[in-house]
């Protein structure tokens, strides 16, 4: 079986009629082969098309070398003619992204000599891997040149040059392939062997934006937003910038500075808080006579680290130091320490009688209790 690939002749065919050559039930649906098709099968980094064959939904399309396999939800009688309809929005996004990727890869190859060693078209972005590292400035320059090629609105050509011409031609993705090699050319930007679908003119691609870069293998991976996807991305970012700008009462172009100011202020407040807590702890300590048998302290608003620090300080003055922070309704976190008494045993008993969790080894235990202040004080009066 051989399928004529209509998308090679014209990537803009959205609907077509074809004869069903075969249809068998497979694992994921009916596997349909047509005498010709506009459905692009997955290949070269470009995902498969979707759409309809008659009333059946095409969920996947696969390249079987000589023929194209459509995975369809309905059975189609061999010998009959079926009407095919592509999910054109999906396909056009793929064309924008694929053509845009060629231009950026071509520019990076021309400007810095690196090869594209990986290409993935995702649902929300495109990633391209290059064989060498690039600085932020180099990426920005390549992006600028790529967008200039878009704005030049050049015609994109797909041809099958003769063997002689091909031999002398400098193009990307040069591999030993039998059969005709399809060369996709973007004048002034790129020449590349490719089996994908492309837009007619570069102007249809829309914006090409590199949104992030990371080291990958011995080179770099760039994340791209191209065409309609770039505009969607812009929209999302615009909404976020607006929201942050409103929250901080800062101009959109100054939100970075405004956030830094907030962080600095927060840092200052943290330092102030630490200093105030330190003063509070010193005052509390003064009230405990040196050598007191036990000291039970309830202090609201302390975090776990602070409870521990206070208990530590108190234990330098009292035989047993127990510090609680929290409330009767929400429970208390605690730290108990003693150099003299068995606080590990105390912890077990406390957990049982005061609905607690946690514990530890001598000389310090910590945890939380779901009990009121009165009950806790009574427990220490009676037992310790
Ligand atoms: Zn390609």
Short mmCIF file of C-alpha atoms and ligand atoms in Angstrom, two decimals:
data_model
loop_
_atom_site.label_atom_id
_atom_site.label_comp_id
_atom_site.label_asym_id
_atom_site.label_seq_id
_atom_site.Cartn_x
_atom_site.Cartn_y
_atom_site.Cartn_z
CA UNK A 1 0.00 0.00 0.00
CA UNK A 2 1.13 3.50 -0.82
CA UNK A 3 -0.40 6.73 0.38
CA UNK A 4 0.02 9.93 -1.57
CA UNK A 5 0.91 12.67 0.88
CA UNK A 6 -1.10 15.75 -0.01
CA UNK A 7 0.54 17.84 2.69
CA UNK A 8 3.84 17.75 0.79
CA UNK A 9 2.23 19.39 -2.24
CA UNK A 10 0.18 21.85 -0.27
CA UNK A 11 0.32 22.21 3.50
CA UNK A 12 -2.90 24.26 3.45
CA UNK A 13 -5.28 21.46 2.42
CA UNK A 14 -7.81 21.32 5.24
CA UNK A 15 -10.34 18.95 3.65
CA UNK A 16 -10.05 16.21 1.03
CA UNK A 17 -11.74 13.08 -0.34
CA UNK A 18 -9.88 9.76 -0.51
CA UNK A 19 -10.49 6.07 -1.08
CA UNK A 20 -10.24 3.71 1.85
CA UNK A 21 -7.60 1.10 1.05
CA UNK A 22 -7.85 -0.89 4.24
CA UNK A 23 -9.38 -0.70 7.70
CA UNK A 24 -8.60 -3.13 10.51
CA UNK A 25 -9.34 -3.01 14.21
CA UNK A 26 -6.21 -2.21 16.23
CA UNK A 27 -5.33 -1.62 19.86
CA UNK A 28 -6.23 2.08 19.91
CA UNK A 29 -9.01 2.13 17.29
CA UNK A 30 -9.53 1.34 13.62
CA UNK A 31 -6.34 1.54 11.58
CA UNK A 32 -7.20 3.19 8.29
CA UNK A 33 -5.04 3.48 5.17
CA UNK A 34 -6.15 5.87 2.39
CA UNK A 35 -4.90 6.26 -1.18
CA UNK A 36 -4.07 9.88 -0.34
CA UNK A 37 -4.15 12.03 2.76
CA UNK A 38 -3.65 15.55 4.08
CA UNK A 39 -3.14 14.23 7.63
CA UNK A 40 0.46 14.69 8.75
CA UNK A 41 1.85 11.73 10.72
CA UNK A 42 4.11 12.40 13.66
CA UNK A 43 7.70 12.97 12.55
CA UNK A 44 10.76 15.18 12.85
CA UNK A 45 9.56 16.73 16.10
CA UNK A 46 6.16 17.69 14.71
CA UNK A 47 3.16 15.97 16.37
CA UNK A 48 0.51 14.09 14.36
CA UNK A 49 -2.57 15.85 13.05
CA UNK A 50 -6.05 15.22 14.38
CA UNK A 51 -9.48 15.67 12.80
CA UNK A 52 -12.18 13.56 11.14
CA UNK A 53 -12.59 10.86 8.52
CA UNK A 54 -16.32 10.90 7.79
CA UNK A 55 -17.98 10.67 11.22
CA UNK A 56 -14.96 9.02 12.79
CA UNK A 57 -12.48 10.98 14.85
CA UNK A 58 -8.82 10.72 13.90
CA UNK A 59 -6.90 10.51 17.18
CA UNK A 60 -3.44 9.72 15.84
CA UNK A 61 -1.58 9.43 12.53
CA UNK A 62 1.54 7.33 12.01
CA UNK A 63 4.16 7.21 9.30
CA UNK A 64 4.65 3.66 7.98
CA UNK A 65 7.23 4.63 5.35
CA UNK A 66 5.18 3.82 2.21
CA UNK A 67 1.81 4.52 3.68
CA UNK A 68 0.18 6.64 6.38
CA UNK A 69 -1.85 4.99 9.13
CA UNK A 70 -4.84 6.89 10.58
CA UNK A 71 -6.15 5.80 13.97
CA UNK A 72 -9.89 6.35 13.70
CA UNK A 73 -12.82 5.85 16.12
CA UNK A 74 -15.17 4.50 13.37
CA UNK A 75 -14.96 1.59 10.93
CA UNK A 76 -14.59 2.66 7.27
CA UNK A 77 -15.50 0.25 4.49
CA UNK A 78 -12.55 -0.43 2.15
CA UNK A 79 -13.27 0.69 -1.42
CA UNK A 80 -15.51 3.56 -0.36
CA UNK A 81 -14.66 7.24 -0.54
CA UNK A 82 -14.34 9.14 2.70
CA UNK A 83 -14.22 12.86 3.43
CA UNK A 84 -11.27 13.95 5.55
CA UNK A 85 -11.24 17.13 7.65
CA UNK A 86 -8.22 18.32 9.63
CA UNK A 87 -8.29 20.05 13.01
CA UNK A 88 -6.88 23.08 11.24
CA UNK A 89 -6.21 25.22 14.33
CA UNK A 90 -4.00 22.49 15.72
CA UNK A 91 -2.17 21.97 12.42
CA UNK A 92 -1.63 25.69 11.82
CA UNK A 93 -0.09 26.06 15.31
CA UNK A 94 2.28 23.22 14.42
CA UNK A 95 3.19 24.93 11.14
CA UNK A 96 3.89 28.25 12.89
CA UNK A 97 6.03 26.53 15.50
CA UNK A 98 7.89 24.34 13.04
CA UNK A 99 8.71 27.19 10.65
CA UNK A 100 9.64 29.46 13.57
CA UNK A 101 11.93 26.80 15.00
CA UNK A 102 13.68 26.42 11.62
CA UNK A 103 14.37 30.14 11.47
CA UNK A 104 15.79 30.38 15.00
CA UNK A 105 17.83 27.18 14.56
CA UNK A 106 19.09 28.46 11.20
CA UNK A 107 20.11 31.78 12.74
CA UNK A 108 21.91 30.14 15.65
CA UNK A 109 23.68 27.85 13.20
CA UNK A 110 24.74 30.79 11.02
CA UNK A 111 25.75 33.05 13.87
CA UNK A 112 27.41 30.60 16.28
CA UNK A 113 27.87 27.37 14.32
CA UNK A 114 25.85 25.15 16.66
CA UNK A 115 23.60 22.32 15.51
CA UNK A 116 20.05 21.65 16.55
CA UNK A 117 20.32 18.24 18.26
CA UNK A 118 16.77 17.93 19.59
CA UNK A 119 13.37 19.43 18.91
CA UNK A 120 10.10 18.93 20.77
CA UNK A 121 6.75 20.57 20.12
CA UNK A 122 4.73 20.48 23.31
CA UNK A 123 1.17 21.54 24.01
CA UNK A 124 2.24 24.86 25.53
CA UNK A 125 5.76 25.47 24.25
CA UNK A 126 8.56 24.28 22.00
CA UNK A 127 12.00 23.18 23.17
CA UNK A 128 15.12 23.09 20.99
CA UNK A 129 18.49 21.69 22.04
CA UNK A 130 21.75 23.02 20.63
CA UNK A 131 25.18 21.47 20.59
CA UNK A 132 26.92 24.37 22.37
CA UNK A 133 26.39 26.97 25.05
CA UNK A 134 25.04 30.45 24.37
CA UNK A 135 25.13 33.60 26.49
CA UNK A 136 21.98 35.62 27.21
CA UNK A 137 23.24 38.26 24.78
CA UNK A 138 23.82 35.70 22.02
CA UNK A 139 20.33 34.28 22.50
CA UNK A 140 18.83 37.77 22.41
CA UNK A 141 20.69 38.59 19.18
CA UNK A 142 19.58 35.34 17.47
CA UNK A 143 16.00 35.98 18.59
CA UNK A 144 16.14 39.49 17.14
CA UNK A 145 17.49 38.25 13.80
CA UNK A 146 14.84 35.49 13.70
CA UNK A 147 12.06 38.04 14.21
CA UNK A 148 13.59 40.25 11.52
CA UNK A 149 13.31 37.27 9.14
CA UNK A 150 9.64 36.91 10.13
CA UNK A 151 8.95 40.58 9.48
CA UNK A 152 10.73 40.37 6.10
CA UNK A 153 7.80 38.10 5.11
CA UNK A 154 9.92 35.85 2.89
CA UNK A 155 8.43 32.99 0.90
CA UNK A 156 9.29 29.58 2.43
CA UNK A 157 10.25 27.02 -0.23
CA UNK A 158 10.07 23.22 -0.07
CA UNK A 159 11.84 21.44 -2.92
CA UNK A 160 13.46 18.16 -3.89
CA UNK A 161 16.80 19.16 -5.46
CA UNK A 162 18.61 16.75 -7.77
CA UNK A 163 21.53 14.70 -6.39
CA UNK A 164 24.08 17.00 -8.01
CA UNK A 165 22.57 20.17 -6.58
CA UNK A 166 22.14 18.51 -3.20
CA UNK A 167 25.78 17.50 -3.03
CA UNK A 168 26.94 21.10 -3.32
CA UNK A 169 24.20 22.48 -1.11
CA UNK A 170 24.99 23.48 2.48
CA UNK A 171 22.01 22.59 4.62
CA UNK A 172 21.19 21.52 8.17
CA UNK A 173 20.06 18.01 9.22
CA UNK A 174 22.32 16.37 6.68
CA UNK A 175 21.87 12.63 7.14
CA UNK A 176 22.34 9.61 4.90
CA UNK A 177 18.79 9.05 3.70
CA UNK A 178 17.75 6.99 0.68
CA UNK A 179 15.26 8.54 -1.64
CA UNK A 180 14.50 12.15 -2.31
CA UNK A 181 15.54 14.71 0.23
CA UNK A 182 13.14 17.55 0.86
CA UNK A 183 14.88 20.86 1.41
CA UNK A 184 13.01 23.64 3.20
CA UNK A 185 14.52 27.07 2.57
CA UNK A 186 13.84 30.34 4.34
CA UNK A 187 15.74 32.91 2.26
CA UNK A 188 18.36 34.69 4.36
CA UNK A 189 17.72 32.53 7.41
CA UNK A 190 17.85 28.77 6.89
CA UNK A 191 18.27 25.78 4.60
CA UNK A 192 17.30 22.47 6.19
CA UNK A 193 16.30 18.93 5.26
CA UNK A 194 12.80 18.44 6.67
CA UNK A 195 9.65 16.35 6.20
CA UNK A 196 7.33 18.64 8.20
CA UNK A 197 4.67 21.13 7.23
CA UNK A 198 5.49 24.83 6.98
CA UNK A 199 3.69 28.13 6.48
CA UNK A 200 3.92 29.78 3.04
CA UNK A 201 5.48 33.03 4.17
CA UNK A 202 7.50 33.88 7.26
CA UNK A 203 5.05 36.65 8.17
CA UNK A 204 2.49 33.97 9.12
CA UNK A 205 4.74 32.70 11.90
CA UNK A 206 4.17 35.67 14.20
CA UNK A 207 6.47 36.41 17.15
CA UNK A 208 9.37 34.12 18.07
CA UNK A 209 10.32 34.44 21.73
CA UNK A 210 12.88 32.53 23.80
CA UNK A 211 11.33 32.32 27.26
CA UNK A 212 14.01 30.33 29.06
CA UNK A 213 17.32 28.52 28.65
CA UNK A 214 19.07 25.79 30.60
CA UNK A 215 22.18 23.67 30.28
CA UNK A 216 21.40 20.43 28.51
CA UNK A 217 23.98 17.69 27.92
CA UNK A 218 27.03 19.63 26.68
CA UNK A 219 24.90 22.36 25.15
CA UNK A 220 21.80 24.39 25.82
CA UNK A 221 18.04 23.83 25.76
CA UNK A 222 15.89 26.79 24.74
CA UNK A 223 12.18 27.03 25.45
CA UNK A 224 10.33 28.95 22.74
CA UNK A 225 6.96 30.60 22.33
CA UNK A 226 6.00 31.03 18.70
CA UNK A 227 3.01 32.50 16.86
CA UNK A 228 -0.40 32.24 18.52
CA UNK A 229 1.20 30.43 21.44
CA UNK A 230 3.53 33.39 21.99
CA UNK A 231 0.51 35.70 22.04
CA UNK A 232 -1.25 33.45 24.58
CA UNK A 233 1.90 33.43 26.66
CA UNK A 234 2.08 37.24 26.45
CA UNK A 235 -1.53 37.41 27.58
CA UNK A 236 -0.89 35.22 30.64
CA UNK A 237 2.19 37.19 31.58
CA UNK A 238 0.37 40.49 31.04
CA UNK A 239 -2.40 39.40 33.43
CA UNK A 240 0.14 38.42 36.08
CA UNK A 241 2.12 41.63 35.72
CA UNK A 242 -1.11 43.64 36.02
CA UNK A 243 -2.13 41.73 39.15
CA UNK A 244 1.25 42.22 40.83
CA UNK A 245 1.37 45.85 39.73
CA UNK A 246 -2.02 46.47 41.36
CA UNK A 247 -1.10 44.64 44.57
CA UNK A 248 2.11 46.65 44.95
CA UNK A 249 0.73 49.92 43.56
CA UNK A 250 3.70 50.02 41.22
CA UNK A 251 3.97 50.70 37.49
CA UNK A 252 4.14 47.43 35.49
CA UNK A 253 7.71 48.18 34.38
CA UNK A 254 8.77 48.72 38.00
CA UNK A 255 7.35 45.64 39.72
CA UNK A 256 10.74 43.93 40.04
CA UNK A 257 12.07 46.90 42.00
CA UNK A 258 8.86 47.07 44.06
CA UNK A 259 9.09 43.38 45.02
CA UNK A 260 12.72 43.85 46.04
CA UNK A 261 11.66 46.74 48.29
CA UNK A 262 9.01 44.52 49.93
CA UNK A 263 11.52 41.74 50.50
CA UNK A 264 13.98 44.19 52.07
CA UNK A 265 11.24 45.47 54.37
CA UNK A 266 10.29 41.94 55.33
CA UNK A 267 13.90 41.19 56.18
CA UNK A 268 14.04 44.29 58.38
CA UNK A 269 10.84 43.28 60.18
CA UNK A 270 12.23 39.80 60.76
CA UNK A 271 15.35 41.26 62.37
CA UNK A 272 13.20 43.56 64.51
CA UNK A 273 11.06 40.62 65.53
CA UNK A 274 14.11 38.60 66.56
CA UNK A 275 15.41 41.52 68.63
CA UNK A 276 12.04 42.02 70.35
CA UNK A 277 11.71 38.32 71.16
CA UNK A 278 15.22 38.39 72.61
CA UNK A 279 14.23 41.28 74.92
CA UNK A 280 11.06 39.43 75.90
CA UNK A 281 13.06 36.29 76.74
CA UNK A 282 15.50 38.29 78.87
CA UNK A 283 12.60 39.84 80.82
CA UNK A 284 11.01 36.45 81.36
CA UNK A 285 14.30 35.01 82.57
CA UNK A 286 14.74 37.76 85.16
CA UNK A 287 11.52 36.63 86.82
CA UNK A 288 12.88 33.12 87.41
CA UNK A 289 15.11 32.91 90.50
CA UNK A 290 18.36 31.03 89.89
CA UNK A 291 18.05 27.45 91.14
CA UNK A 292 14.25 27.29 91.04
CA UNK A 293 13.05 23.69 90.98
CA UNK A 294 10.82 24.04 87.93
CA UNK A 295 9.60 26.79 85.62
CA UNK A 296 6.41 26.37 83.53
CA UNK A 297 5.98 29.16 80.98
CA UNK A 298 3.08 29.89 78.65
CA UNK A 299 3.97 32.40 75.95
CA UNK A 300 1.74 33.06 72.93
CA UNK A 301 3.00 33.67 69.42
CA UNK A 302 6.27 31.72 69.43
CA UNK A 303 7.34 29.48 66.60
CA UNK A 304 8.90 26.05 67.21
CA UNK A 305 12.47 27.41 67.10
CA UNK A 306 11.63 30.16 69.57
CA UNK A 307 9.93 27.74 71.97
CA UNK A 308 13.07 25.67 71.95
CA UNK A 309 15.38 28.65 72.44
CA UNK A 310 13.34 29.95 75.38
CA UNK A 311 13.26 26.50 76.99
CA UNK A 312 17.02 26.31 76.57
CA UNK A 313 17.52 29.68 78.28
CA UNK A 314 15.11 28.83 81.12
CA UNK A 315 16.83 25.50 81.78
CA UNK A 316 20.01 27.43 82.73
CA UNK A 317 18.09 28.80 85.73
CA UNK A 318 15.58 26.07 86.67
CA UNK A 319 15.89 22.34 87.31
CA UNK A 320 13.09 21.67 84.85
CA UNK A 321 12.06 24.07 82.09
CA UNK A 322 8.77 23.66 80.23
CA UNK A 323 7.72 26.20 77.61
CA UNK A 324 4.34 26.18 75.87
CA UNK A 325 3.07 28.31 73.02
CA UNK A 326 -0.36 28.20 71.44
CA UNK A 327 -3.93 28.43 72.71
CA UNK A 328 -6.50 26.35 74.59
CA UNK A 329 -8.59 25.99 71.44
CA UNK A 330 -5.77 25.23 68.98
CA UNK A 331 -3.48 23.30 71.32
CA UNK A 332 0.09 24.00 72.40
CA UNK A 333 3.52 23.17 71.07
CA UNK A 334 6.02 22.47 73.78
CA UNK A 335 9.65 21.93 74.69
CA UNK A 336 10.61 20.49 78.09
CA UNK A 337 14.22 20.15 79.23
CA UNK A 338 15.94 19.10 82.39
CA UNK A 339 19.44 17.95 83.36
CA UNK A 340 18.08 16.31 86.51
CA UNK A 341 14.71 14.73 85.71
CA UNK A 342 13.71 12.00 83.29
CA UNK A 343 11.84 14.14 80.73
CA UNK A 344 11.60 11.25 78.25
CA UNK A 345 9.31 9.42 80.70
CA UNK A 346 7.48 12.65 81.42
CA UNK A 347 6.84 13.06 77.69
CA UNK A 348 5.22 9.64 77.39
CA UNK A 349 2.95 10.31 80.33
CA UNK A 350 2.10 13.79 79.05
CA UNK A 351 1.18 12.38 75.63
CA UNK A 352 -1.19 9.93 77.30
CA UNK A 353 -2.85 12.26 79.76
CA UNK A 354 -2.87 15.45 77.74
CA UNK A 355 -3.57 14.11 74.27
CA UNK A 356 -0.10 14.80 72.95
CA UNK A 357 2.27 13.91 70.15
CA UNK A 358 6.04 13.96 70.02
CA UNK A 359 8.68 13.22 72.64
CA UNK A 360 12.40 12.59 72.51
CA UNK A 361 15.39 11.62 74.57
CA UNK A 362 16.76 13.17 77.77
CA UNK A 363 17.54 15.98 78.38
CA UNK A 364 15.01 17.48 75.95
CA UNK A 365 11.64 16.56 74.50
CA UNK A 366 9.35 18.44 72.14
CA UNK A 367 5.93 18.03 70.60
CA UNK A 368 2.37 19.28 70.82
CA UNK A 369 -0.61 18.85 73.15
CA UNK A 370 -4.32 19.14 72.53
CA UNK A 371 -5.12 20.30 76.06
CA UNK A 372 -5.87 23.53 77.94
CA UNK A 373 -3.40 25.60 80.01
CA UNK A 374 -5.12 24.69 83.27
CA UNK A 375 -4.92 20.94 82.64
CA UNK A 376 -1.26 21.25 81.67
CA UNK A 377 -0.38 23.26 84.81
CA UNK A 378 -2.27 20.78 86.97
CA UNK A 379 -0.35 17.89 85.41
CA UNK A 380 2.99 19.49 86.32
CA UNK A 381 1.77 20.36 89.85
CA UNK A 382 0.70 16.81 90.53
CA UNK A 383 3.49 14.87 88.90
CA UNK A 384 6.63 16.99 88.74
ZN1 LIG B 1 11.84 20.66 10.17
#
